[in-house]
Amino acid sequence: MCGIIGYIGNRNVLSLLIDGLKKLEYRGYDSAGVAYFSDGNLEVRRAPGRLSALEAILPAQAPKGSAGIGHTRWATHGRPTEENAHPHSAGPFSVVHNGIIENHISLKKDLQAKGHTFVSDTDTEVITRLIDQLCREGLSIEEALQRCVEQIRGSFAICLLSEEEPDRLIAVRSGCPLVLGVGESESFVASDIPAFLSHTREIIFMEDGEIALLSPDGIEIHDLKGKKIVKPSQQISWDPVMAEKGGYRHFMQKEIHEQPRAITDTLRGRVDEESGNAILGDQDWDHGNGLNCRRAVFIGCGTSWHAALVGKFLFEGIAKLPVEVDIASEFRYRDPHLSPDDWVIGISQSGETADTLAAMKEARNKKAPTLSICNVVGSSISRETDSVLYTHAGPEISVASTKAFTTQLTALTLLSINLGRRRGVLSEEEGKQLLHHLILLPKQVESLLEGENKIKEIANRYFRHRDFLFLGRSLLYPVALEGALKLKEVSYIHAEGYPAGEMKHGPIALIDEEMPVVIMAPKDAVYEKTVSNIMEVKSRGGIIIALVEEEDHDLAEVADEVIPVPKTLPCLSPILSTIPLQLLAYHIAVQLGSDVDQPRNLAKSVTVE
Ligand code: AGP
């Protein structure tokens, strides 16, 4: 995700853009830039790093101009450098963009053939050059935008300025959010309401396929055929702090609810149902990856280690490749036996975790090929490994990792399919079936999120308990670990994750009337065994909170609480089963009044050993 803001009116445009970008920094913060009019010229300033780096290069004097656009970047294509920062310019145009252009490579080739020289690694530059090219061919700016939207595949929100039209700012929405602000002789546009909420509360929400023409006199909205659309405005009553969280109380809750979009974005451009394959052709990807290795070694910390444990089941089940999993801080000190036949895969949301970074350096020292699965373009780990597979979860602000985990599992599933097809152990039909169920996940996550209030009620019944046990079998054992970690992190309640079959070898001694036991019981190959475990807990008076497949009413009589989970393939059940556990941990923490987004003693990225 990136943050976009646009303004046209009589205020000091630069200070307004910077203030607005500060309110949007949670959407991305690896580089920033502005384009603004000054004495009739369209000036551009960009800087890598946080917004303060951009502020440092802006003119001290307020420019004599009435319009400007700003952007804070969350890199998806191209490292966070000045060249890759937005706005991107071509001819008289400057453009800021949020989203992903899936067909940017083919569009770039066409434009290069027409004489365009690209100066960045971004997909965004294609937009600016395409509009410039279309206008050179005689189209008006609006016609060029319409044609551009027809040719682009992907999701995007665009704001554009033309040096030739200083009194107009144009915005297009197609798959990424844009809201319009209506002021007195001034107009605003942004990715999110907080950017201009302190200047106007009169908002118009743009829909996909709409073009907005902003001027100091007001805003006109057209469809992609140029037909005028009349849209009502709304008054926003949010307080500005609330607005940065999109109306949610905490970033953790917001990010839990962002998972349908995050999974969709991680899948975007990588699912080829025709061939039943996952196309991992994005940047830094070496197609030879893993093809000839004899095993994979997954490494991570915390939630990312849990993702690695699920990855073992996915790789061995789908790609038929043996996998070893290690906690990063253990791996590097056990003098691991590695060779060029081992494929070492580091998983890290931040890409800055010291233990994981050091482990990947150890792998490189031992000449093993390396891959990182990471959520931050250009992060240290992405530069430390031979190639990178990015998740597209967008910035994860809350210390407790949620959308990063489910997008890591999504990426691992894509990787397993890609590897299985390349190794010839996964048929086209099997690949199609897996991909079909993968693309159903965002909707299924949506339906789980609609059950949030029921989970909140369960949290309200059990938030005073001081010990929880989470149980799961097979690839739901790592999810049990993840559910326990979420609860520990944000509520400070002691919680343990355990393989359900292992409970009778000790932890069963903990079970009594005070012990809630959260157990995942999908109708998979070990369902009967899991039911036995539930009965073992029941017979000792334990409290059973069971995650069961929708339509499974057998356990309703046995469990104290039942949370239905949509049916999916067993290998995809970790993604769905995690959602209720995230919500349970979140609402228990809220009940306890914890500092949910910044729990005590924790840091978002542990950059020390
Ligand atoms: C998860 O909720 C925690 N914040 C923590 O365990 C985290 O997963 C771990 O520190 C690894 O971080 P990374 O994914 O950025 O490497």
Coordinates of C-alpha atoms in Angstrom, one line a residue, residues 10 225 238 340 398 486 574:
N10 CA -5.2 28.7 -2.2
K225 CA -16.6 6.9 -21.1
W238 CA -14.4 10.5 13.0
P340 CA 24.9 -26.2 -2.5
S398 CA 0.9 -3.5 15.0
K486 CA -0.9 -14.0 19.7
P574 CA -4.0 -22.9 8.5

